Coordinates of C-alpha atoms in Angstrom, one line a residue:
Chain V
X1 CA 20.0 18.5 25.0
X2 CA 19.6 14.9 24.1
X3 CA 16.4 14.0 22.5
X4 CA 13.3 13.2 25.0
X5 CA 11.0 12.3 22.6
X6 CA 12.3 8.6 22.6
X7 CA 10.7 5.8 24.7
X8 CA 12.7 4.7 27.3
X9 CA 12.3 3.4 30.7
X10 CA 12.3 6.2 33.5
X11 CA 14.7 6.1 37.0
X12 CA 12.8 8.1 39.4
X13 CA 15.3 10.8 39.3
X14 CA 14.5 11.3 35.7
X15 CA 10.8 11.3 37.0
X16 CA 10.8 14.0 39.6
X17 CA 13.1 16.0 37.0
X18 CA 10.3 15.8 34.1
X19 CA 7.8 16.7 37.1
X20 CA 9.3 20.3 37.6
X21 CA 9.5 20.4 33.4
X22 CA 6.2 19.8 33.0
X23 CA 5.2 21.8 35.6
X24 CA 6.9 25.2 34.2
X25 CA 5.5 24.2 30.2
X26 CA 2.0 24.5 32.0
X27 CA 2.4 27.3 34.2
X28 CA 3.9 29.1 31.4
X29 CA 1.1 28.6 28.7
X30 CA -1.4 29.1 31.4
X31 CA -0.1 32.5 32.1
X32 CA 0.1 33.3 28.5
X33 CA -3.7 33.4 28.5
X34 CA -4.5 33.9 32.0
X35 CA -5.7 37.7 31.1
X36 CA -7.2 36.8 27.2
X37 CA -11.0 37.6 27.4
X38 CA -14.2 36.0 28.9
X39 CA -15.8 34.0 26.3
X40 CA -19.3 34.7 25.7
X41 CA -20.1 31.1 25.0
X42 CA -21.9 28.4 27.2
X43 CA -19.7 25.6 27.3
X44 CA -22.4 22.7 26.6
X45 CA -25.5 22.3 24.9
X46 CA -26.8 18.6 24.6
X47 CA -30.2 17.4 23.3
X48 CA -31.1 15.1 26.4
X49 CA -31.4 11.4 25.5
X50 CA -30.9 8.4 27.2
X51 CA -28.9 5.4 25.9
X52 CA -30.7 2.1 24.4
X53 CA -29.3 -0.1 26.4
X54 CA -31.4 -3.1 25.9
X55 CA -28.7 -4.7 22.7
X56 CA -25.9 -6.3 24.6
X57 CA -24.1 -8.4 21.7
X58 CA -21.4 -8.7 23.9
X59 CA -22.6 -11.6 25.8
X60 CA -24.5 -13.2 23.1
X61 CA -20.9 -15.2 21.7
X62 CA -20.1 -16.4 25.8
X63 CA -17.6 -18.7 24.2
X64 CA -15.7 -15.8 22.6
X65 CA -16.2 -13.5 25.8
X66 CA -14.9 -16.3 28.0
X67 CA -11.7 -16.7 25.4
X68 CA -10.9 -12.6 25.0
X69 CA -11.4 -12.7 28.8
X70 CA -9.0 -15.5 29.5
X71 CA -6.6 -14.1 27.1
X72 CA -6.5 -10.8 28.8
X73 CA -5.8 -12.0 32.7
X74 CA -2.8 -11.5 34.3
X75 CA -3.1 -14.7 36.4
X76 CA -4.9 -18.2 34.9
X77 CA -4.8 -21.8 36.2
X78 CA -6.5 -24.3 34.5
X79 CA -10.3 -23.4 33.7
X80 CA -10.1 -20.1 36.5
X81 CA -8.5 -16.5 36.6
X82 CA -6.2 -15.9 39.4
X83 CA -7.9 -12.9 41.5
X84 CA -5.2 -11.2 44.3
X85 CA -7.6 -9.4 46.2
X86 CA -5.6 -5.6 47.6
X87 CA -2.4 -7.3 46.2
X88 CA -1.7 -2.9 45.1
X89 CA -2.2 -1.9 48.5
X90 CA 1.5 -3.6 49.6
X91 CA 3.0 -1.2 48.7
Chain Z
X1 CA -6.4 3.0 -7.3
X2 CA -8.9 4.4 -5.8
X3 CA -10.7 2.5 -3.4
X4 CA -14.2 2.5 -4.9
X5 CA -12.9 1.4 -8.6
X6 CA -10.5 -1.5 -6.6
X7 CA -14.0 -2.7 -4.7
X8 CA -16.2 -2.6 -8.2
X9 CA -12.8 -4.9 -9.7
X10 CA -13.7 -7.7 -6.1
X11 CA -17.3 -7.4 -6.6
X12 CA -16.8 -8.3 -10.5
X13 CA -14.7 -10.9 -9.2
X14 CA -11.6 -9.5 -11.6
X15 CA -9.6 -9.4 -8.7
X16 CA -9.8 -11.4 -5.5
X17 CA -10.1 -10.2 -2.0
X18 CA -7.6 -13.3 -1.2
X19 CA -5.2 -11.9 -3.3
X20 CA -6.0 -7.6 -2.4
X21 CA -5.1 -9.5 1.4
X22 CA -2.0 -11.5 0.7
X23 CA -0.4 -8.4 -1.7
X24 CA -0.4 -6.1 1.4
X25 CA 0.7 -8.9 4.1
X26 CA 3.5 -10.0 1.7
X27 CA 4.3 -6.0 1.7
X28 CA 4.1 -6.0 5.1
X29 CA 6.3 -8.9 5.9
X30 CA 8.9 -7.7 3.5
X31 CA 9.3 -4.1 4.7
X32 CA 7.4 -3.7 7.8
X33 CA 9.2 -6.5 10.1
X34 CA 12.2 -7.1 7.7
X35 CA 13.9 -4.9 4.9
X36 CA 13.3 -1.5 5.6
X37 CA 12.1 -2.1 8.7
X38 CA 9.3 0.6 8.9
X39 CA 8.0 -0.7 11.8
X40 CA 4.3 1.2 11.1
X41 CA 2.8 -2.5 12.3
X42 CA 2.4 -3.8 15.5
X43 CA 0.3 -6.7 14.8
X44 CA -1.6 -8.5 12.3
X45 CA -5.1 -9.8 12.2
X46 CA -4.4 -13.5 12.2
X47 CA -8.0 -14.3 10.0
X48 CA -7.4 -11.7 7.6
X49 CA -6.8 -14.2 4.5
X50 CA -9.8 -16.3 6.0
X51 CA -12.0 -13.3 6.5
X52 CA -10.9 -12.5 2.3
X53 CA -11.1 -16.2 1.5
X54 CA -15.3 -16.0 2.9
X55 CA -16.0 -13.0 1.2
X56 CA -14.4 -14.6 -2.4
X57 CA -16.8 -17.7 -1.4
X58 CA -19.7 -15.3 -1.5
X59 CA -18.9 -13.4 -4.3
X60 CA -18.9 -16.6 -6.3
X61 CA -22.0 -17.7 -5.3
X62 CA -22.9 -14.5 -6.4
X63 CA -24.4 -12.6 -2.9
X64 CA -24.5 -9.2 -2.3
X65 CA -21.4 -7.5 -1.0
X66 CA -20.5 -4.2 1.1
X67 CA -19.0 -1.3 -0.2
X68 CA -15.6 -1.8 1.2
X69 CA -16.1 -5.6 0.0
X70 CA -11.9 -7.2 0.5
X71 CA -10.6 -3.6 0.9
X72 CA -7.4 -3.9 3.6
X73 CA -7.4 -1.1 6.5
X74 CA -4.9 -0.7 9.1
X75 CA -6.2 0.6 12.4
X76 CA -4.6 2.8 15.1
X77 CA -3.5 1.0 17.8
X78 CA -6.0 3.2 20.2
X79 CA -9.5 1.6 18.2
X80 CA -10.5 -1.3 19.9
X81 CA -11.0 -4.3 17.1
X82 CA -12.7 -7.2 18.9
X83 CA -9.9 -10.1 19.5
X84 CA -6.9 -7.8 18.4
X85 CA -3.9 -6.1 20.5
X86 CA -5.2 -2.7 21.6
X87 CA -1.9 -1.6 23.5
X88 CA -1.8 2.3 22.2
X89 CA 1.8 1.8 21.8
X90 CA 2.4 1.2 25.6
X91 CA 3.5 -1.4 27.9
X92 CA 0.1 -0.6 30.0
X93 CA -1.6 -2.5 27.5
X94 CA 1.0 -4.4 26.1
X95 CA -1.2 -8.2 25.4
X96 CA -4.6 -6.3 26.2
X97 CA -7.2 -8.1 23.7
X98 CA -9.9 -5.6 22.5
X99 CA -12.8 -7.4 24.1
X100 CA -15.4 -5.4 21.7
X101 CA -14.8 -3.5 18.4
X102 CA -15.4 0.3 18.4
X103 CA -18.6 1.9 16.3
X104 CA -16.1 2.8 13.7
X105 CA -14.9 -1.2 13.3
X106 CA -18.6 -2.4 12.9
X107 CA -19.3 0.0 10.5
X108 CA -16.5 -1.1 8.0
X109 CA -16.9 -5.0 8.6
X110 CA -20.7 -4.5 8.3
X111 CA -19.5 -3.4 4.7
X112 CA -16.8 -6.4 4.1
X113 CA -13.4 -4.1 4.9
X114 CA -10.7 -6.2 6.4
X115 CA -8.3 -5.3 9.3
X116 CA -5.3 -6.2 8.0
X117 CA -3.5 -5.0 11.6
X118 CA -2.9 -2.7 14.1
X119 CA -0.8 0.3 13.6
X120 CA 1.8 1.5 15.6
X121 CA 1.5 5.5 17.0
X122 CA 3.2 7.8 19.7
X123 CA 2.4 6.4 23.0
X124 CA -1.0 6.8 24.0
X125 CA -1.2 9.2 21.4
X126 CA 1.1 11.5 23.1
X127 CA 3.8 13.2 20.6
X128 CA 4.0 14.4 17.0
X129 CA 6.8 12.5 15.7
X130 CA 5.8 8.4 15.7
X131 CA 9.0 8.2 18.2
X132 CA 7.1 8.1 21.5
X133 CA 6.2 4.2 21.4
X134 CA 7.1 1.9 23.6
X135 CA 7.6 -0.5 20.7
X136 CA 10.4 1.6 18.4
X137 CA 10.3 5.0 15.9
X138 CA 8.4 4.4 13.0
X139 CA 10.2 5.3 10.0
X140 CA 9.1 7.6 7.4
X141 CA 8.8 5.5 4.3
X142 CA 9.8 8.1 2.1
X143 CA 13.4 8.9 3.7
X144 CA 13.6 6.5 6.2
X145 CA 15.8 8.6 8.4
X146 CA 13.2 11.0 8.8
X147 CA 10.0 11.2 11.8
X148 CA 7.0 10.2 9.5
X149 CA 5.0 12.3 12.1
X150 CA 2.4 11.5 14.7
X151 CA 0.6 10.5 16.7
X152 CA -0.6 8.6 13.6
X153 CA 2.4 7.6 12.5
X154 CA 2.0 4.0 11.4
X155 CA -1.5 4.5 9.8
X156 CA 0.1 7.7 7.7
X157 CA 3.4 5.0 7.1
X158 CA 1.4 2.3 6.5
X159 CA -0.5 3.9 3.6
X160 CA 3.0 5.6 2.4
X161 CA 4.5 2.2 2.1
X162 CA 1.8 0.4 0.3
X163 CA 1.2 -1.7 3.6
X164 CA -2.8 -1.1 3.3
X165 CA -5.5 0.1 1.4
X166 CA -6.6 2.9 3.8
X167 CA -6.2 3.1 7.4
X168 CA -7.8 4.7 10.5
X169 CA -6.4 7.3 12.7
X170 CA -7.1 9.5 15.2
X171 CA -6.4 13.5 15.8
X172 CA -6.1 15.3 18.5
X173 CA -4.4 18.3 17.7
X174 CA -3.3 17.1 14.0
X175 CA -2.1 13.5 15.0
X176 CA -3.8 12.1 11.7
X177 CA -2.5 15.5 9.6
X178 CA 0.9 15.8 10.5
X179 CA 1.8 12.4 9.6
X180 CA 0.1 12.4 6.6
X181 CA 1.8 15.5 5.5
X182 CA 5.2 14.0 6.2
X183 CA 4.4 11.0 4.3
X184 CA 2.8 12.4 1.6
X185 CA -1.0 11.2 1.9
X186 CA -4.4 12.8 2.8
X187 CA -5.6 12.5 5.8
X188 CA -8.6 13.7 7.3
X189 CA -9.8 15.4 10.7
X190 CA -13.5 15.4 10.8
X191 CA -15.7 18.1 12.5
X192 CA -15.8 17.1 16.0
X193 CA -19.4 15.0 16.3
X194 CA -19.3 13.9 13.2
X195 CA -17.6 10.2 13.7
X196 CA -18.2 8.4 17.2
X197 CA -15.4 8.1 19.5
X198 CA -16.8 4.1 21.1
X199 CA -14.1 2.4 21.9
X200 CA -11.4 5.1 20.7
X201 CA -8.9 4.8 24.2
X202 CA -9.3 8.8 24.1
X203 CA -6.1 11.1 24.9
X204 CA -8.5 13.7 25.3
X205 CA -12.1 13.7 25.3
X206 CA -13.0 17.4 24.2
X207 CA -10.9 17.3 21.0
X208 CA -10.4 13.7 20.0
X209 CA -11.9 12.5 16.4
X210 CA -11.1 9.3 14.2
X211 CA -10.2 10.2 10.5
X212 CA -9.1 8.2 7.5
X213 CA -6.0 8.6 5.9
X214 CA -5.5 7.5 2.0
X215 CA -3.8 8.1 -1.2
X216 CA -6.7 10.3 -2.8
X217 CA -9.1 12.5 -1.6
X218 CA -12.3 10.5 -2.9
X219 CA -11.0 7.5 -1.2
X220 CA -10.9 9.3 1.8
X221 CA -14.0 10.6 1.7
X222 CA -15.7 7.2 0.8
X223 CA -14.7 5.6 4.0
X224 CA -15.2 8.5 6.0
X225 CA -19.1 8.5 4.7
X226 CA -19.0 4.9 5.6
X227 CA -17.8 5.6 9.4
X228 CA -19.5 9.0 10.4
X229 CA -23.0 9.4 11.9
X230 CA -25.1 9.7 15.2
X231 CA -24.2 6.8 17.5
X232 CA -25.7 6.5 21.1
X233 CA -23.1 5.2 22.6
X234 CA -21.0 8.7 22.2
X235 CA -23.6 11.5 23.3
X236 CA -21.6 14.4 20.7
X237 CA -22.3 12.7 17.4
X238 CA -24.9 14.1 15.3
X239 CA -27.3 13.0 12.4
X240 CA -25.5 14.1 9.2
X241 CA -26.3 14.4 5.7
X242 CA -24.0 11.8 3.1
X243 CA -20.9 13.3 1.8
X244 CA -21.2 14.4 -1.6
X245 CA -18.7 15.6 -3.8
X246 CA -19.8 18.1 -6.3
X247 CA -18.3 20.7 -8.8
X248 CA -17.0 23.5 -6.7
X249 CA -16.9 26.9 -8.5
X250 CA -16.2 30.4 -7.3
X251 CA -15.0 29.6 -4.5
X252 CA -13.2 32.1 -2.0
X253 CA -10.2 30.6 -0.1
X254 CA -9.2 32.6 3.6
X255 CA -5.2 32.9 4.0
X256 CA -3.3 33.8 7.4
X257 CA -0.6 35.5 7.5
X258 CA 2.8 33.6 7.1
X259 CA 2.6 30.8 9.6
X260 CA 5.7 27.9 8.4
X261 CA 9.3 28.4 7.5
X262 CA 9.6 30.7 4.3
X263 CA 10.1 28.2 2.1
X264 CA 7.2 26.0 3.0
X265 CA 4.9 28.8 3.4
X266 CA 6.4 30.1 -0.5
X267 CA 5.3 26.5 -1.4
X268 CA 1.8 26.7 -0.2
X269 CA 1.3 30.1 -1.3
X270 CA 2.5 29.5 -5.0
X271 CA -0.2 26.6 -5.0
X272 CA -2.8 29.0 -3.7
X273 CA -1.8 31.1 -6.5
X274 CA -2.0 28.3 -9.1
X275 CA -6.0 27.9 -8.0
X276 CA -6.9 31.1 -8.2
X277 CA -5.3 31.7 -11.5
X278 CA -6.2 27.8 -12.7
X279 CA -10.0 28.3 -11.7
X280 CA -10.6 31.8 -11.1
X281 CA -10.9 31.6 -7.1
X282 CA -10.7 34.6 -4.9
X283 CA -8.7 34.8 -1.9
X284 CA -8.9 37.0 0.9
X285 CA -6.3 37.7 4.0
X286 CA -8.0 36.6 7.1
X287 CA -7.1 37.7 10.8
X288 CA -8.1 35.4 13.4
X289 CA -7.5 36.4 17.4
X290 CA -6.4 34.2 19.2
X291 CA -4.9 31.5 16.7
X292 CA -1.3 32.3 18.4
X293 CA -2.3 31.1 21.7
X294 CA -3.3 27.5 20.3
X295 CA -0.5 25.7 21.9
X296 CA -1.1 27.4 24.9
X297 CA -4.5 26.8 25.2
X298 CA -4.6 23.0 23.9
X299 CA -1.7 21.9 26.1
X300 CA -3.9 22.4 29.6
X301 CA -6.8 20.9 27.8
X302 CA -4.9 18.2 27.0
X303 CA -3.2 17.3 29.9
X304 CA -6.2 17.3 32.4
X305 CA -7.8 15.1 30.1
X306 CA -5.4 12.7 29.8
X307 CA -4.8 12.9 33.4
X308 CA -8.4 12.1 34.1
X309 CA -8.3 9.1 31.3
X310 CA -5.8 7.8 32.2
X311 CA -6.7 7.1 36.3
X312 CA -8.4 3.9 35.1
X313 CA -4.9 2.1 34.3
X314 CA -4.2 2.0 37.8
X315 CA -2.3 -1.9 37.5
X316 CA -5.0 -3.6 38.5
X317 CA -8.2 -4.0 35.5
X318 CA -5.7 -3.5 32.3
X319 CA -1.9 -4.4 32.8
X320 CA 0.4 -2.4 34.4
X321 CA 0.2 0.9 36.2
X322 CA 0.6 3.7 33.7
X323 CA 3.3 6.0 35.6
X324 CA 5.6 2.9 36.4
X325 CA 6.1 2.1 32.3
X326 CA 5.0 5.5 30.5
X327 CA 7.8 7.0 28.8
X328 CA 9.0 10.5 29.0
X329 CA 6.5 12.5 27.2
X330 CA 3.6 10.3 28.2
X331 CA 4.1 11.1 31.9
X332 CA 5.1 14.6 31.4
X333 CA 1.7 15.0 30.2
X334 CA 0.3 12.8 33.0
X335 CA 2.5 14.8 35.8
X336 CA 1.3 18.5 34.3
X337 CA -2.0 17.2 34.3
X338 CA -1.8 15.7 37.8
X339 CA -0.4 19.4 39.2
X340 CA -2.6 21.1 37.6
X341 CA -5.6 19.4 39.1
X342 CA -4.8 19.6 42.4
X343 CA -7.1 21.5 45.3
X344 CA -5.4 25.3 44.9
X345 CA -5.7 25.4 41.2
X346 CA -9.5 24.7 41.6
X347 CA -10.0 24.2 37.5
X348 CA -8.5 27.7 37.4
X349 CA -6.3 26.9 33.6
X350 CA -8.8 24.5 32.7
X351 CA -11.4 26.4 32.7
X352 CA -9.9 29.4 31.4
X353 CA -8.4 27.0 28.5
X354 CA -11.7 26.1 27.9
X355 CA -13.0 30.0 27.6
X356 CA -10.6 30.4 25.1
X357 CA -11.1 27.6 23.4
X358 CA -14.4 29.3 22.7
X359 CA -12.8 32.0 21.5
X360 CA -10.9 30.5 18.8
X361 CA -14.3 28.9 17.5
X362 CA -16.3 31.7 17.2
X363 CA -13.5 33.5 15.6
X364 CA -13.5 30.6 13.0
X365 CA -17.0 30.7 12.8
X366 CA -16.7 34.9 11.7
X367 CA -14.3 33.7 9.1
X368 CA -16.5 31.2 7.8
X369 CA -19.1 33.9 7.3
X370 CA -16.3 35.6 4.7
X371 CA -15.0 32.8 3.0
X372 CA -15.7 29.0 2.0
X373 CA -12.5 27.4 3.1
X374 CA -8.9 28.8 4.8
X375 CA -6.0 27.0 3.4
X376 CA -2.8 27.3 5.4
X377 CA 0.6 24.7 5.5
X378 CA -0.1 21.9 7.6
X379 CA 3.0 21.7 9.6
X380 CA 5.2 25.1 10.1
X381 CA 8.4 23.1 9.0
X382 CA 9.8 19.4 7.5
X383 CA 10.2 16.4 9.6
X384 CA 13.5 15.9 11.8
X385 CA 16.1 12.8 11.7
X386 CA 14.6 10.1 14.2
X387 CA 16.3 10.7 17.2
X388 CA 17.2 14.6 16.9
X389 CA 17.8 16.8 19.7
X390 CA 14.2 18.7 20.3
X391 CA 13.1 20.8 23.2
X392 CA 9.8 20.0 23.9
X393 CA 8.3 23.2 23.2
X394 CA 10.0 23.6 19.8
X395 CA 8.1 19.8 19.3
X396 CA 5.3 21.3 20.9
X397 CA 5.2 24.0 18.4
X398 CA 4.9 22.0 15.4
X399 CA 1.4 21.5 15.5
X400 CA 0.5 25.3 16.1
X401 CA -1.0 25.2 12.6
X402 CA -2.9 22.0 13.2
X403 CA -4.2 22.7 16.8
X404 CA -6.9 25.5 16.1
X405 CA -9.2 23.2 13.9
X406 CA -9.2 21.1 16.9
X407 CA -10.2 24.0 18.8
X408 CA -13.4 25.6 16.4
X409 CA -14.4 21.7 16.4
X410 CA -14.3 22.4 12.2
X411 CA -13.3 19.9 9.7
X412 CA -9.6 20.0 8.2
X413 CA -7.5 18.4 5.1
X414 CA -4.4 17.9 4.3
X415 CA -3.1 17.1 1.0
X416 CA 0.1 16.6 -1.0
X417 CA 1.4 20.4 -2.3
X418 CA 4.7 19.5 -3.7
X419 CA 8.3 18.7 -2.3
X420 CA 11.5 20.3 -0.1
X421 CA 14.4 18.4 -0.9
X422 CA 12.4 15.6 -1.8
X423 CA 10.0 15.9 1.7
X424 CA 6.6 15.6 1.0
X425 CA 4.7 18.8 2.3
X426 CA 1.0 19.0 3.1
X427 CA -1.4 21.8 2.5
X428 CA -4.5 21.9 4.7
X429 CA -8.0 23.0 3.8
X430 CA -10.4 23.7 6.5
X431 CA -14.4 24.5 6.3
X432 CA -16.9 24.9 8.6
X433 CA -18.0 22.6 10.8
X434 CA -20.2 19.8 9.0
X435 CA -18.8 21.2 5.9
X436 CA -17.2 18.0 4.5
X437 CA -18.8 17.9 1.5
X438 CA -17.1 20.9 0.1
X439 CA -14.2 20.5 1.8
X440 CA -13.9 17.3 -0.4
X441 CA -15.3 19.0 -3.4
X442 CA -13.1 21.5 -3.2
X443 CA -9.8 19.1 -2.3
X444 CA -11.0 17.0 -5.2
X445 CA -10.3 19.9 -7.7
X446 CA -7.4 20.8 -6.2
X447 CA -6.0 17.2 -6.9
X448 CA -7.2 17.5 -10.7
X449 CA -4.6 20.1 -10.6
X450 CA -1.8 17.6 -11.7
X451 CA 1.0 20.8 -11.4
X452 CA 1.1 20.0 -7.9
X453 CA 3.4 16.9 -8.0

């Protein structure tokens, strides 16, 4: 078996096949402890706070959030981001 | 050096930050992008020298300084660092620009560290051998042909190959110890709580914790006081004391029964020897239920939560959709994850993951009762050739030694033990959750043993 640890870009043949893989790895490790014990432990146990939310750095450097904005849209013309409202609902 | 004595030399203005900067970046240059081509660098911070030339500027005019004052980190390429790539070694967020830094990041600028870059790692932290990203294998730097290990891999590199002071990574299920013990560093797992996960782009939420990976143990463990403590903005941190290393003595070490390939389990077992007969320690065989189930149980953990993670790089907020570019082991876990959500499982292995996961903790916990650390081999056998054949459940298997500190949330080491054919191999020392001060204490002696390399 060739190494499938590499990056490489995907067909959808090779998709559907690492489906079923993936598929089997889980259903097999799931059985393995399917009939292991009940654990006596609750699951979570959180002090109750709520978040300070009054600091918002973020916006005090507007310059900076405008340029790490810019930089990060897909679409730009000029001084304004290129919005293409549904355009992932073509397909 | 150690990072603390390389700081006092900056402070004292007997060596410059400038020059600390443009050492590593000329390093970098030479054997990162060219030469050897390690390839444990995505990107560099572009205001590095500027950000070393400020801090030599205040120095002179004789300010106070932070304790990491011109020290050069590399960061995983899953931190956010505000104005930096954050792409987590995918073409989802290939060009994404950290628009904020994560608690971790303000922490070390507030004390004068500089980014030097961001470190390349298995895609979205998914795979153990650094040969997952979208952007190339990183290369082990001490036999290039080799996996360096992962999902850390260019942090653990980056420190191998003199690229950076220290660097940041991030484990999982031994994604900062693996990697270390392949490239012959320390690196560190903290208890799960103890360092805030803000603006870590999490692989999975339950287990996830950033760690620091160095040369020494004390280093280590002076950036790792720097970064840890209670943060609102990630609701499982807690208030913690500082870490404080102190002279260990009678000190009683928990051993498994053989867990790695005979001759790395010999190796680790001759050191254990060496302590107890060096210092006088006890040691005490240990059973723990459950531990042989880790894999089982961390894989379903795992993939829901990536699953669920994941849903929010749907193509249209952060670039492209995650299933059309994700590589092979990325969207296996994606796909398992997506099946094993559906309607007729109804949380079924989730939960029950989960349930043991509990298991495994409060077995740790029991052990903990009987002894003050377990020391065990970090990885159950040495790194593969780049490229090798693997099934994935033989890759799968190699962190079974790693995955259960994950699991009891408790804090884990590993360190240098010695060599295999001239591979590095890494011992790992694990305490009790919140227990980092001895667990550096006691990895601090076990350095002073200079037999060990």
């Amino acid at each position: 078996m060739s190494s499938d640890l590499m990056w490489r870009r995907l067909s959808e043949e090779e998709k559907i096949k690492i489906k079923e893989i993936a598929k089997n790895i889980i259903d097999n490790f799931s059985k393995t402890i399917e009939n292991l014990p009940k654990s006596d432990e609750r699951f979570i146990e959180r002090d109750p706070f709520l978040r300070d939310e009054k600091e918002n750095a973020f916006l005090d450097d507007l310059e900076k959030f405008r340029e790490i904005i810019f930089s990060n849209a897909p679409l730009k013309k000029d001084n304004f981001i290129i919005a293409e409202r549904g355009s992932w609902t073509k397909n | 050096m150690k990072i603390i004595d390389k700081v006092n030399l900056i402070r004292f203005g007997k060596l410059k930050a400038e020059e600390n900067i443009k050492n590593f970046l000329k390093e970098i240059e030479k054997n990162n992008f060219s030469g050897k081509k390690i390839n444990a660098i995505l990107s560099i911070n572009p205001n590095a020298i500027n950000e070393a030339l400020e801090l030599d500027r205040r120095i002179k005019q004789g300010k106070k300084v932070g304790k990491l004052a011109g020290i050069g980190i590399v960061v995983k390429s899953n931190i956010c660092v505000q104005g930096l790539e954050c792409n987590c070694a995918s073409l989802t967020l290939k060009g994404w620009i950290a628009p904020y830094s994560a608690t971790v990041i303000e922490k070390i600028k507030k004390e004068d560290g500089i980014i030097l870059g961001m470190a390349n790692m298995d895609e979205f932290a998914c795979g153990g051998s650094g040969e997952t990203s979208a952007f190339g294998p990183t290369k082990n730097p001490v036999q290039l042909d080799l996996i360096p290990g992962g999902s850390s891999s260019g942090s653990a590199a980056s420190v191998a190959a003199n690229f950076c002071d220290i660097s940041l990574g991030s484990d999982t299920g031994g994604s900062i110890r693996n990697p270390s013990s392949h490239c012959g560093v320390v690196g560190i797992k903290p208890s799960y709580g103890l360092v805030s996960r803000y603006g870590l782009i999490d692989l999975s939420m339950s287990l996830d914790q950033i760690g620091v990976i160095g040369k020494d143990s004390e280093s280590v463990a002076f950036l790792l006081d720097i970064i840890k403590g209670k943060d609102e903005k990630d609701p499982t941190t807690y208030e913690s004391d500082p870490i404080n290393i102190f002279e260990v003595s009678k000190i009683k070490i928990g051993i498994l029964k053989p867990l790695a390939n005979k001759e790395i389990q010999n190796l680790i077992d001759n050191r254990i020897d060496d302590l107890c007969n060096k210092y006088s320690w006890k040691k005490e065989v240990l059973e723990i239920k459950y531990i042989d189930v880790a894999v089982q149980t961390y894989y379903p953990l795992v993939y829901v939560e990536l699953f669920s993670g994941t849903r929010k790089f749907d193509g249209r907020r952060f670039g492209k959709k995650i299933e059309d570019v994700a590589g092979p082991e990325l969207l296996r876990r994606i796909l398992g994850g997506s099946e094993i959500t559906r309607a007729e499982y109804s949380g079924r292995y989730y939960k029950k993951a989960l349930e043991v996961k509990e298991l495994i903790k409060s077995e740790f916990e029991r052990a903990f009762e009987r002894v003050d650390c377990i020391i065990i081999p970090t990885c159950p056998g040495l790194p593969w050739k780049i490229g090798e054949s693997m099934r994935v459940e033989e890759v799968y298997a190699y962190d079974a030694l790693t995955i259960p500190a994950n699991l009891a949330e408790i804090c884990s080491l590993t360190m240098p033990a010695g060599y295999i054919s001239n591979i590095p191999v890494g011992m790992q020392v694990m305490c009790k959750k919140g227990d980092e001060s001895k667990l550096f204490s006691i990895a601090k002696k076990i350095e002073s043993l200079s037999l060990f390399l």
